[in-house]
Amino acid sequence: MVDAGAAHDADLDADVAAPSPSSGYDVFLLAGQSNMVGRGASFDAALDTPHPAIFQWGRGERDGMIVPAVARLDHNDTALLDRVGMGLSFAKAYYEASQPTPRPILLVPTARGGSSFSAHQWNPGDPLFEDAVLRGNAAMATDPGNRFVAFLWHQGENDVGQYDNATYSQALDAMIGAFRARVAGASSAPFILGQFCPDWSPDPAAKASISSAIDATPQRVPFTSVAPSAGLTSNAGDAVHFDAPAQRTYGARYWQALDVARANVPHP
């Protein structure tokens, strides 16, 4: 086990803008709140190592640059940089499944911990939504060969107790439609959602209301799917957030859900 902060800083020092591949990148936009950002304790240098073909759209001092995808990714969130999310493990699974002709991957991290629809952050026109659209389009514009592949979304905890099932469903569906309409190349892109930590126990009825809205999304919106969280574990003393082993597993489950979303075609 290593000091993740030191490892992350060392990687930042070595970062340079990545050359554009002749074929372009496969682009994924990652959005939502803290479980998409990654709060999993703890970083492991052997398991969370970068991959030479996986990059991210940088933020902060690296804004507007294609740089190596280093855990933790450059989301719109500066808390707990020594934690692990699902983005890198998802990208590794996708890349390996693309053999023998994989394309390099460009992740666009845009999530923020504690964010919600009810606090006016993810609705079309809200700050986080607009930031995600802006960054997704900027990443897509870097190469004419770029291909937008999918949205990865994990959110809802901060809307528990704030929205009922119908209100959350309406907000979620409107956001998915707006993302597809406004991000280049994403008009029918798969949209993968996640479930809450099984260990998390807020008000049961309020949690169930939002959970059921998320789970029913594939019945409402074509080309969507839900990656199951059954059996995944939380941080010790922090039941709302997946731990690092769970985040690594969840990344692979999101990859498995990609083909499910692709197959969720509109009804005739």
XYZ file of N, CA and C in Angstrom:
804
model
N 0.859 -1.188 0.000
C 0.000 0.000 0.000
C 0.894 1.236 0.000
N 0.491 2.266 -0.781
C 1.303 3.464 -0.882
C 0.469 4.670 -0.501
N 1.155 5.783 -0.320
C 0.476 7.056 -0.094
C -0.122 7.497 -1.426
N -1.447 7.405 -1.533
C -2.092 7.713 -2.803
C -1.895 9.169 -3.185
N -1.912 10.071 -2.205
C -1.716 11.471 -2.518
C -0.363 11.712 -3.151
N 0.679 11.096 -2.582
C 2.012 11.246 -3.145
C 2.091 10.632 -4.530
N 1.464 9.464 -4.689
C 1.480 8.808 -5.988
C 0.762 9.658 -7.031
N -0.371 10.230 -6.633
C -1.145 11.077 -7.542
C -0.339 12.300 -7.928
N 0.312 12.947 -6.947
C 1.108 14.135 -7.230
C 2.265 13.812 -8.155
N 2.898 12.647 -7.936
C 4.014 12.268 -8.789
C 3.561 12.092 -10.227
N 2.399 11.497 -10.414
C 1.879 11.313 -11.754
C 1.539 12.652 -12.395
N 1.013 13.596 -11.613
C 0.694 14.909 -12.161
C 1.957 15.606 -12.636
N 3.042 15.473 -11.879
C 4.288 16.109 -12.260
C 4.794 15.575 -13.592
N 4.505 14.292 -13.865
C 5.005 13.663 -15.078
C 4.065 13.843 -16.265
N 2.865 14.363 -16.030
C 1.867 14.434 -17.089
C 2.275 15.409 -18.190
N 2.043 15.007 -19.403
C 2.121 15.893 -20.551
C 0.887 15.621 -21.387
N 0.546 16.557 -22.257
C -0.602 16.334 -23.118
C -0.354 15.122 -23.993
N -1.338 14.252 -24.100
C -1.193 13.033 -24.877
C -1.323 13.341 -26.359
N -0.535 12.674 -27.203
C -0.707 12.856 -28.639
C -2.042 12.291 -29.087
N -2.635 12.900 -30.098
C -3.912 12.404 -30.606
C -3.663 11.170 -31.457
N -4.337 10.050 -31.170
C -4.133 8.843 -31.962
C -4.728 9.012 -33.349
N -4.198 8.272 -34.317
C -4.682 8.414 -35.686
C -6.142 8.023 -35.819
N -6.611 7.116 -34.958
C -7.982 6.627 -35.051
C -8.959 7.403 -34.183
N -8.469 8.292 -33.329
C -9.318 8.980 -32.374
C -9.523 8.168 -31.113
N -10.249 8.755 -30.165
C -10.513 8.128 -28.864
C -11.948 7.615 -28.787
N -12.150 6.599 -27.959
C -13.478 6.237 -27.490
C -13.733 7.058 -26.229
N -14.779 7.879 -26.238
C -15.009 8.884 -25.199
C -16.175 8.467 -24.302
N -15.976 8.620 -22.996
C -17.003 8.339 -21.994
C -17.128 9.543 -21.075
N -18.357 9.945 -20.756
C -18.594 11.032 -19.810
C -19.091 10.442 -18.498
N -18.411 10.777 -17.401
C -18.724 10.268 -16.067
C -19.336 11.397 -15.251
N -20.524 11.167 -14.690
C -21.229 12.236 -13.983
C -21.981 11.676 -12.783
N -22.428 12.592 -11.904
C -23.172 12.193 -10.720
C -22.587 12.788 -9.455
N -22.624 12.016 -8.368
C -22.104 12.531 -7.103
C -20.976 11.668 -6.569
N -20.798 11.583 -5.258
C -19.532 11.118 -4.695
C -19.158 9.685 -5.031
N -20.122 8.797 -5.208
C -19.746 7.431 -5.558
C -19.238 7.314 -6.989
N -19.558 8.298 -7.844
C -18.919 8.333 -9.154
C -17.562 9.012 -9.058
N -17.451 10.041 -8.240
C -16.137 10.641 -8.004
C -15.177 9.587 -7.477
N -15.623 8.859 -6.448
C -14.799 7.834 -5.814
C -14.400 8.240 -4.416
N -14.976 7.558 -3.442
C -14.610 7.749 -2.043
C -14.082 6.442 -1.449
N -13.721 5.505 -2.308
C -13.297 4.191 -1.834
C -11.934 4.212 -1.176
N -11.881 3.770 0.078
C -10.615 3.634 0.779
C -10.199 2.158 0.675
N -8.970 1.903 0.227
C -7.916 2.854 -0.013
C -7.186 2.501 -1.297
N -6.423 3.473 -1.816
C -5.653 3.317 -3.044
C -4.631 2.201 -2.906
N -4.470 1.416 -3.957
C -3.480 0.340 -3.998
C -2.690 0.484 -5.295
N -1.391 0.697 -5.186
C -0.574 0.968 -6.366
C -0.576 -0.182 -7.353
N -0.736 -1.401 -6.868
C -0.738 -2.556 -7.763
C -2.058 -2.692 -8.513
N -3.159 -2.323 -7.866
C -4.482 -2.514 -8.463
C -5.002 -1.279 -9.189
N -4.552 -0.113 -8.767
C -5.086 1.143 -9.296
C -4.093 1.858 -10.202
N -3.185 1.099 -10.779
C -2.167 1.674 -11.646
C -2.780 2.227 -12.927
N -2.234 3.305 -13.477
C -2.734 3.814 -14.758
C -2.515 2.802 -15.884
N -3.194 3.026 -16.986
C -3.079 2.176 -18.169
C -2.577 3.046 -19.318
N -1.632 2.571 -20.120
C -1.037 3.436 -21.150
C -1.994 3.882 -22.248
N -3.159 3.240 -22.366
C -4.106 3.617 -23.416
C -5.352 4.306 -22.868
N -5.351 4.643 -21.574
C -6.525 5.263 -20.956
C -6.158 6.668 -20.480
N -6.895 7.653 -20.976
C -6.616 9.058 -20.697
C -7.857 9.730 -20.116
N -7.678 10.964 -19.659
C -8.805 11.741 -19.157
C -8.681 13.182 -19.627
N -9.824 13.868 -19.638
C -9.862 15.296 -19.941
C -9.564 16.025 -18.646
N -8.413 16.691 -18.600
C -7.919 17.255 -17.360
C -8.724 18.448 -16.877
N -8.485 18.780 -15.625
C -9.179 19.884 -14.954
C -8.144 20.662 -14.145
N -8.479 21.867 -13.731
C -7.555 22.660 -12.931
C -6.357 23.091 -13.755
N -5.156 22.829 -13.258
C -3.948 23.208 -13.979
C -3.813 22.455 -15.297
N -4.522 21.355 -15.432
C -4.455 20.548 -16.651
C -5.719 20.705 -17.493
N -6.457 21.765 -17.246
C -7.727 21.965 -17.934
C -7.518 22.036 -19.444
N -8.363 21.324 -20.180
C -8.261 21.339 -21.627
C -7.158 20.475 -22.184
N -6.559 19.637 -21.354
C -5.493 18.743 -21.795
C -5.941 17.293 -21.693
N -5.484 16.484 -22.635
C -5.675 15.042 -22.561
C -4.463 14.476 -21.842
N -4.701 13.920 -20.662
C -3.617 13.478 -19.786
C -3.910 12.058 -19.306
N -2.910 11.369 -18.772
C -3.159 10.010 -18.282
C -4.270 9.966 -17.235
N -5.078 8.938 -17.295
C -6.157 8.739 -16.317
C -5.562 8.120 -15.066
N -5.359 8.956 -14.062
C -4.735 8.539 -12.808
C -5.789 8.555 -11.712
N -5.860 7.486 -10.927
C -6.771 7.464 -9.778
C -6.249 8.449 -8.715
N -7.045 9.318 -8.191
C -8.436 9.523 -8.514
C -8.597 10.477 -9.692
N -9.607 10.247 -10.535
C -9.797 11.045 -11.734
C -10.101 12.510 -11.408
N -9.921 13.366 -12.423
C -10.088 14.816 -12.262
C -11.557 15.235 -12.356
N -12.352 14.786 -11.408
C -13.751 15.198 -11.346
C -13.852 16.638 -10.853
N -15.062 17.159 -10.852
C -15.344 18.519 -10.387
C -15.468 18.510 -8.861
N -14.414 18.023 -8.206
C -14.454 17.717 -6.772
C -13.018 17.532 -6.307
N -12.617 18.274 -5.292
C -11.231 18.201 -4.825
C -11.088 17.519 -3.471
N -12.154 16.912 -2.961
C -12.087 16.250 -1.654
C -11.495 14.852 -1.781
N -10.717 14.452 -0.785
C -10.267 13.062 -0.639
C -9.642 12.514 -1.916
N -8.561 13.138 -2.337
C -7.896 12.723 -3.567
C -7.205 11.372 -3.451
N -7.101 10.848 -2.230
C -6.430 9.564 -2.032
C -7.404 8.391 -2.108
N -8.577 8.596 -2.685
C -9.588 7.544 -2.747
C -9.704 6.969 -4.163
N -10.519 5.930 -4.279
C -10.640 5.178 -5.527
C -12.078 5.239 -6.030
N -12.241 5.448 -7.321
C -13.548 5.405 -7.962
C -13.634 4.265 -8.952
N -14.723 4.241 -9.705
C -14.968 3.141 -10.635
C -14.496 3.413 -12.057
N -14.154 4.660 -12.371
C -13.876 5.020 -13.750
C -12.728 4.269 -14.379
N -11.620 4.150 -13.661
C -10.449 3.503 -14.234
C -10.679 2.014 -14.426
N -11.319 1.353 -13.466
C -11.571 -0.080 -13.622
C -12.567 -0.336 -14.752
N -13.551 0.540 -14.920
C -14.456 0.430 -16.061
C -13.670 0.504 -17.365
N -12.815 1.510 -17.487
C -12.077 1.707 -18.730
C -11.148 0.537 -19.026
N -10.519 -0.009 -18.005
C -9.651 -1.169 -18.221
C -10.455 -2.358 -18.737
N -11.622 -2.602 -18.157
C -12.461 -3.715 -18.609
C -12.917 -3.497 -20.049
N -13.303 -2.278 -20.374
C -13.737 -1.963 -21.740
C -12.594 -2.164 -22.725
N -11.420 -1.697 -22.370
C -10.266 -1.808 -23.263
C -9.922 -3.267 -23.530
N -9.868 -4.069 -22.481
C -9.517 -5.483 -22.659
C -10.572 -6.206 -23.487
N -11.832 -5.849 -23.323
C -12.897 -6.491 -24.091
C -12.867 -6.085 -25.562
N -12.158 -5.001 -25.878
C -12.088 -4.516 -27.252
C -10.973 -5.170 -28.052
N -10.186 -6.027 -27.420
C -9.123 -6.724 -28.134
C -9.729 -7.569 -29.262
N -9.040 -7.761 -30.396
C -7.646 -7.389 -30.650
C -7.466 -6.009 -31.275
N -8.528 -5.232 -31.398
C -8.402 -3.923 -32.045
C -8.936 -2.814 -31.139
N -8.375 -2.662 -29.945
C -8.869 -1.616 -29.042
C -8.462 -0.226 -29.513
N -9.277 0.739 -29.166
C -8.951 2.138 -29.389
C -8.588 2.771 -28.055
N -7.753 3.800 -28.058
C -7.482 4.492 -26.799
C -8.758 5.107 -26.243
N -8.794 5.267 -24.927
C -9.992 5.702 -24.214
C -9.763 7.085 -23.619
N -10.772 7.936 -23.728
C -10.731 9.265 -23.117
C -11.928 9.404 -22.180
N -11.646 9.465 -20.885
C -12.673 9.669 -19.873
C -12.856 11.165 -19.621
N -14.111 11.583 -19.454
C -14.417 12.983 -19.142
C -15.083 13.005 -17.772
N -14.312 13.223 -16.694
C -14.879 13.183 -15.332
C -15.547 14.507 -14.979
N -16.812 14.446 -14.523
C -17.548 15.681 -14.228
C -18.365 15.611 -12.941
N -18.222 14.552 -12.151
C -19.070 14.371 -10.966
C -18.627 15.273 -9.812
N -19.564 15.481 -8.871
C -19.250 16.233 -7.647
C -20.000 15.619 -6.471
N -19.264 15.418 -5.377
C -19.868 14.866 -4.180
C -20.979 15.743 -3.636
N -22.052 15.103 -3.151
C -23.153 15.821 -2.538
C -24.081 16.528 -3.495
N -23.944 16.298 -4.786
C -24.746 17.038 -5.757
C -26.080 16.351 -6.021
N -27.030 17.124 -6.547
C -28.390 16.598 -6.691
C -29.186 17.399 -7.713
N -30.329 16.843 -8.077
C -31.313 17.583 -8.870
C -32.034 18.605 -8.001
N -32.381 18.192 -6.781
C -33.193 19.049 -5.917
C -32.470 20.322 -5.501
N -31.133 20.299 -5.511
C -30.351 21.499 -5.211
C -29.972 22.264 -6.478
N -30.601 21.929 -7.584
C -30.432 22.660 -8.846
C -28.990 22.589 -9.348
N -28.499 21.353 -9.468
C -27.136 21.157 -9.960
C -27.057 20.313 -11.226
N -27.988 19.356 -11.414
C -27.893 18.448 -12.561
C -29.030 18.579 -13.568
N -29.967 19.475 -13.342
C -30.999 19.710 -14.349
C -30.390 20.479 -15.526
N -30.910 20.292 -16.741
C -30.418 21.106 -17.858
C -30.468 22.592 -17.512
N -29.352 23.265 -17.732
C -29.217 24.666 -17.358
C -28.532 24.879 -16.032
N -28.473 23.840 -15.189
C -27.794 23.945 -13.896
C -26.276 23.880 -14.077
N -25.503 24.371 -13.100
C -24.051 24.489 -13.278
C -23.327 23.184 -13.591
N -23.599 22.112 -12.860
C -22.858 20.874 -13.100
C -23.241 20.241 -14.429
N -24.510 20.304 -14.775
C -24.929 19.792 -16.081
C -24.232 20.556 -17.202
N -24.233 21.870 -17.119
C -23.630 22.677 -18.182
C -22.122 22.459 -18.260
N -21.472 22.304 -17.113
C -20.039 22.000 -17.105
C -19.770 20.675 -17.805
N -20.599 19.674 -17.538
C -20.407 18.360 -18.151
C -20.587 18.427 -19.664
N -21.606 19.138 -20.127
C -21.821 19.289 -21.566
C -20.638 19.997 -22.213
N -20.195 21.082 -21.594
C -19.069 21.848 -22.125
C -17.826 20.985 -22.246
N -17.537 20.217 -21.213
C -16.326 19.408 -21.204
C -16.452 18.215 -22.152
N -17.632 17.628 -22.204
C -17.823 16.532 -23.144
C -17.632 16.975 -24.583
N -18.179 18.116 -24.935
C -18.032 18.620 -26.297
C -16.601 19.041 -26.597
N -15.929 19.623 -25.616
C -14.531 20.001 -25.826
C -13.671 18.771 -26.066
N -13.905 17.719 -25.302
C -13.148 16.482 -25.495
C -13.434 15.871 -26.861
N -14.701 15.859 -27.254
C -15.059 15.288 -28.553
C -14.433 16.063 -29.707
N -14.236 17.359 -29.540
C -13.732 18.204 -30.619
C -12.234 18.070 -30.843
N -11.539 17.318 -30.009
C -10.082 17.237 -30.133
C -9.622 16.427 -31.325
N -10.487 15.569 -31.867
C -10.068 14.711 -32.979
C -11.304 14.306 -33.780
N -11.271 14.424 -35.108
C -12.444 14.030 -35.904
C -12.753 12.540 -35.826
N -11.783 11.744 -35.396
C -12.003 10.313 -35.255
C -12.578 9.909 -33.916
N -12.795 10.871 -33.017
C -13.354 10.531 -31.704
C -14.757 9.950 -31.848
N -15.067 9.021 -30.968
C -16.372 8.360 -30.970
C -16.939 8.405 -29.561
N -18.096 9.051 -29.397
C -18.721 9.073 -28.074
C -19.388 7.728 -27.847
N -19.031 7.057 -26.736
C -19.509 5.694 -26.506
C -20.638 5.646 -25.490
N -20.478 6.285 -24.317
C -21.500 6.118 -23.277
C -21.341 7.146 -22.168
N -22.450 7.322 -21.426
C -22.474 8.077 -20.176
C -22.466 7.084 -19.013
N -21.675 7.384 -17.984
C -21.672 6.620 -16.733
C -22.178 7.551 -15.637
N -23.235 7.127 -14.942
C -23.919 7.998 -13.982
C -24.135 7.254 -12.676
N -23.766 7.887 -11.559
C -24.142 7.362 -10.244
C -24.524 8.541 -9.369
N -25.782 8.547 -8.922
C -26.301 9.697 -8.181
C -27.625 9.314 -7.545
N -28.092 10.135 -6.637
C -29.408 9.962 -6.048
C -29.446 10.060 -4.541
N -28.306 9.827 -3.894
C -28.308 9.833 -2.435
C -28.809 11.167 -1.875
N -28.377 12.270 -2.476
C -28.776 13.573 -1.945
C -30.168 14.017 -2.376
N -30.823 13.223 -3.197
C -32.226 13.482 -3.508
C -33.167 12.614 -2.682
N -32.619 11.659 -1.927
C -33.441 10.851 -1.027
C -34.032 11.766 0.048
N -35.340 11.723 0.205
C -36.017 12.588 1.161
C -36.331 13.970 0.637
N -35.822 14.291 -0.556
C -36.088 15.596 -1.168
C -37.082 15.479 -2.319
N -36.974 14.406 -3.091
C -37.858 14.171 -4.228
C -38.606 12.865 -4.027
N -39.821 12.802 -4.544
C -40.527 11.529 -4.572
C -40.175 10.791 -5.868
N -40.743 9.610 -6.043
C -40.404 8.775 -7.189
C -40.691 9.483 -8.510
N -41.869 10.059 -8.635
C -42.258 10.669 -9.901
C -41.404 11.887 -10.237
N -41.115 12.709 -9.235
C -40.332 13.919 -9.476
C -38.906 13.573 -9.858
N -38.325 12.591 -9.155
C -36.962 12.188 -9.489
C -36.912 11.558 -10.878
N -37.870 10.701 -11.187
C -37.901 10.063 -12.505
C -37.964 11.107 -13.612
N -38.806 12.107 -13.421
C -38.949 13.162 -14.428
C -37.643 13.930 -14.606
N -36.988 14.271 -13.498
C -35.729 15.011 -13.579
C -34.642 14.175 -14.244
N -34.559 12.912 -13.866
C -33.540 12.027 -14.425
C -33.732 11.852 -15.928
N -34.964 11.585 -16.344
C -35.230 11.359 -17.761
C -34.964 12.612 -18.587
N -35.317 13.775 -18.043
C -35.065 15.030 -18.757
C -33.570 15.271 -18.920
N -32.796 14.956 -17.891
C -31.352 15.135 -17.981
C -30.749 14.205 -19.021
N -31.163 12.935 -19.024
C -30.629 11.988 -20.004
C -30.913 12.485 -21.421
N -32.142 12.916 -21.663
C -32.489 13.422 -22.981
C -31.689 14.647 -23.369
N -31.471 15.545 -22.416
C -30.711 16.760 -22.700
C -29.240 16.453 -22.938
N -28.667 15.538 -22.176
C -27.283 15.131 -22.431
C -27.149 14.592 -23.852
N -28.044 13.715 -24.239
C -27.960 13.119 -25.573
C -28.144 14.158 -26.672
N -28.977 15.141 -26.423
C -29.227 16.173 -27.425
C -28.068 17.147 -27.566
N -27.307 17.351 -26.500
C -26.339 18.444 -26.502
C -24.882 18.015 -26.554
N -24.578 16.756 -26.257
C -23.192 16.293 -26.357
C -22.976 15.710 -27.747
N -21.922 16.135 -28.406
C -21.653 15.717 -29.778
C -21.542 14.197 -29.881
N -22.243 13.634 -30.850
C -22.149 12.206 -31.114
C -22.871 11.319 -30.139
N -23.705 11.901 -29.257
C -24.303 11.128 -28.163
C -25.809 10.966 -28.292
N -26.367 11.157 -29.480
C -27.827 11.209 -29.614
C -28.529 9.932 -29.176
N -27.878 8.793 -29.340
C -28.455 7.533 -28.862
C -27.446 6.758 -28.023
N -26.553 7.481 -27.367
C -25.490 6.834 -26.599
C -26.050 6.095 -25.391
N -25.506 4.926 -25.081
C -25.907 4.222 -23.858
C -25.692 5.092 -22.625
N -26.603 4.947 -21.676
C -26.534 5.684 -20.412
C -26.664 4.649 -19.301
N -25.598 4.486 -18.508
C -25.550 3.454 -17.475
C -25.685 4.099 -16.109
N -26.624 3.604 -15.319
C -26.875 4.106 -13.973
C -26.441 3.070 -12.956
N -26.265 3.521 -11.705
C -25.892 2.615 -10.626
C -26.865 2.668 -9.468
N -26.752 1.680 -8.605
C -27.593 1.583 -7.413
C -26.825 2.033 -6.176
N -27.560 2.281 -5.101
C -26.961 2.712 -3.842
C -26.187 1.570 -3.180
N -25.309 1.949 -2.243
C -24.629 0.947 -1.420
C -25.665 0.128 -0.650
N -25.567 -1.191 -0.687
C -26.522 -2.007 0.069
C -26.507 -1.721 1.571
N -25.348 -1.318 2.112
C -25.226 -1.081 3.551
C -25.850 0.235 4.003
N -26.133 1.124 3.063
C -26.618 2.462 3.424
C -28.072 2.380 3.852
N -28.388 2.936 5.019
C -29.736 2.804 5.590
C -30.285 4.144 6.061
N -30.662 5.013 5.116
C -31.410 6.211 5.518
C -32.867 5.810 5.740
N -33.783 6.747 5.679
C -35.205 6.415 5.781
C -35.576 5.394 4.697
N -36.048 4.212 5.076
C -36.266 3.145 4.086
C -37.220 3.527 2.963
N -38.320 4.184 3.298
C -39.294 4.539 2.266
C -38.731 5.576 1.301
N -37.998 6.552 1.835
C -37.420 7.589 0.982
C -36.350 7.007 0.069
N -35.526 6.104 0.610
C -34.508 5.444 -0.209
C -35.161 4.605 -1.295
N -36.184 3.852 -0.934
C -36.859 2.985 -1.901
C -37.503 3.790 -3.024
N -37.988 4.975 -2.703
C -38.628 5.813 -3.711
C -37.653 6.191 -4.817
N -36.446 6.614 -4.429
C -35.444 6.991 -5.426
C -34.848 5.752 -6.078
N -34.595 4.714 -5.295
C -34.035 3.480 -5.857
C -34.927 2.909 -6.948
N -36.227 2.896 -6.696
C -37.141 2.328 -7.686
C -37.210 3.188 -8.942
N -37.051 4.497 -8.783
C -37.010 5.376 -9.955
C -35.790 5.066 -10.813
N -34.647 4.858 -10.163
C -33.430 4.507 -10.892
C -33.601 3.159 -11.584
N -34.084 2.165 -10.841
C -34.186 0.810 -11.383
C -35.156 0.725 -12.557
N -36.160 1.596 -12.583
C -37.160 1.564 -13.654
C -36.757 2.376 -14.880
N -35.609 3.025 -14.828
C -35.194 3.858 -15.957
C -35.160 3.092 -17.277
N -34.642 1.863 -17.330
C -34.634 1.151 -18.613
C -36.023 0.899 -19.196
N -37.056 0.902 -18.359
C -38.418 0.757 -18.875
C -38.966 2.081 -19.417
N -38.355 3.184 -19.007
C -38.825 4.498 -19.454
C -38.002 5.060 -20.607
N -36.684 4.784 -20.593
C -35.764 5.463 -21.500
C -34.953 4.429 -22.279
N -35.007 4.449 -23.610
C -34.213 3.503 -24.399
C -32.713 3.696 -24.197
N -31.982 2.640 -24.464
C -30.518 2.634 -24.412
C -29.985 3.015 -23.029
N -30.712 2.609 -21.993
C -30.232 2.764 -20.622
C -30.174 1.401 -19.956
N -29.366 1.302 -18.914
C -29.302 0.092 -18.094
C -28.843 0.479 -16.700
N -29.018 -0.447 -15.756
C -28.636 -0.214 -14.364
C -27.636 -1.284 -13.947
N -26.466 -0.853 -13.483
C -25.462 -1.784 -12.966
C -25.809 -2.130 -11.525
N -25.973 -3.407 -11.200
C -26.394 -3.783 -9.844
C -25.285 -3.602 -8.817
N -25.678 -3.232 -7.602
C -24.705 -3.065 -6.515
C -24.776 -4.191 -5.490
N -25.576 -5.221 -5.743
C -25.743 -6.310 -4.780
C -24.400 -6.917 -4.400
N -24.185 -7.070 -3.091
C -22.972 -7.696 -2.595
C -21.782 -6.780 -2.445
N -21.891 -5.537 -2.891
C -20.773 -4.601 -2.769
C -20.742 -3.994 -1.371
N -19.544 -3.689 -0.908
C -19.337 -3.255 0.472
C -19.004 -1.771 0.559
N -19.215 -1.224 1.761
C -18.988 0.196 2.022
C -17.703 0.403 2.811
N -17.260 1.656 2.866
C -16.158 2.017 3.746
C -16.540 1.762 5.200
N -15.579 1.393 6.015
C -15.834 1.224 7.443
C -16.294 2.550 8.039
N -17.444 2.534 8.707
C -17.970 3.740 9.322
C -18.545 4.742 8.348
N -18.727 4.348 7.107
C -19.214 5.265 6.067
C -20.057 4.453 5.091
N -21.283 4.157 5.481
C -22.101 3.205 4.726
C -22.580 3.735 3.385
N -22.538 5.039 3.176
C -23.056 5.593 1.928
C -22.094 5.399 0.766
N -20.795 5.190 1.067
C -19.789 5.147 0.010
C -19.193 3.754 -0.162
N -19.099 3.306 -1.400
C -18.450 2.037 -1.702
C -16.974 2.098 -1.330
N -16.459 0.993 -0.783
C -15.028 0.939 -0.500
C -14.261 0.663 -1.794
N -12.926 0.669 -1.709
C -12.115 0.546 -2.921
C -12.325 -0.783 -3.645
N -12.339 -1.942 -2.942
C -12.615 -3.189 -3.667
C -13.966 -3.166 -4.376
N -14.971 -2.586 -3.724
C -16.289 -2.500 -4.353
C -16.259 -1.595 -5.582
N -15.536 -0.492 -5.511
C -15.447 0.407 -6.658
C -14.788 -0.287 -7.846
N -13.736 -1.065 -7.576
C -13.087 -1.784 -8.677
C -14.056 -2.783 -9.307
N -14.798 -3.483 -8.477
C -15.790 -4.431 -8.982
C -16.907 -3.708 -9.719
N -17.322 -2.575 -9.174
C -18.431 -1.847 -9.787
C -18.057 -1.323 -11.172
N -16.813 -0.921 -11.352
C -16.380 -0.505 -12.681
C -16.586 -1.607 -13.706
N -16.248 -2.840 -13.330
C -16.455 -3.977 -14.229
C -17.938 -4.230 -14.466
N -18.769 -4.024 -13.449
C -20.220 -4.197 -13.630
C -20.794 -3.132 -14.565
N -20.281 -1.925 -14.471
C -20.729 -0.891 -15.414
C -20.366 -1.295 -16.845
N -19.185 -1.869 -17.030
C -18.819 -2.343 -18.371
C -19.778 -3.438 -18.829
N -20.117 -4.364 -17.944
C -21.057 -5.424 -18.308
C -22.428 -4.854 -18.669
N -22.795 -3.746 -18.038
C -24.093 -3.123 -18.311
C -24.122 -2.366 -19.631
N -22.961 -2.143 -20.236
C -22.910 -1.372 -21.477
C -23.676 -2.072 -22.599
N -23.429 -3.357 -22.794
C -24.143 -4.082 -23.846
C -25.633 -4.209 -23.533
N -25.980 -4.251 -22.249
C -27.393 -4.292 -21.865
C -28.084 -3.003 -22.308
N -27.418 -1.868 -22.097
C -27.986 -0.590 -22.530
C -28.100 -0.527 -24.050
N -27.085 -1.011 -24.739
C -27.131 -1.001 -26.208
C -28.312 -1.811 -26.740
N -28.629 -2.894 -26.040
C -29.716 -3.775 -26.486
C -31.097 -3.275 -26.085
N -31.157 -2.239 -25.261
C -32.437 -1.701 -24.786
C -32.987 -0.727 -25.830
N -33.446 -1.294 -26.934
C -33.865 -0.478 -28.073
C -35.293 0.017 -27.870
N -35.665 1.108 -28.551
C -37.039 1.609 -28.411
C -38.060 0.578 -28.877
N -39.193 0.560 -28.229
C -40.273 -0.331 -28.644
C -40.873 0.178 -29.952
N -41.227 -0.736 -30.868
C -41.806 -0.300 -32.151
C -43.178 0.341 -31.946
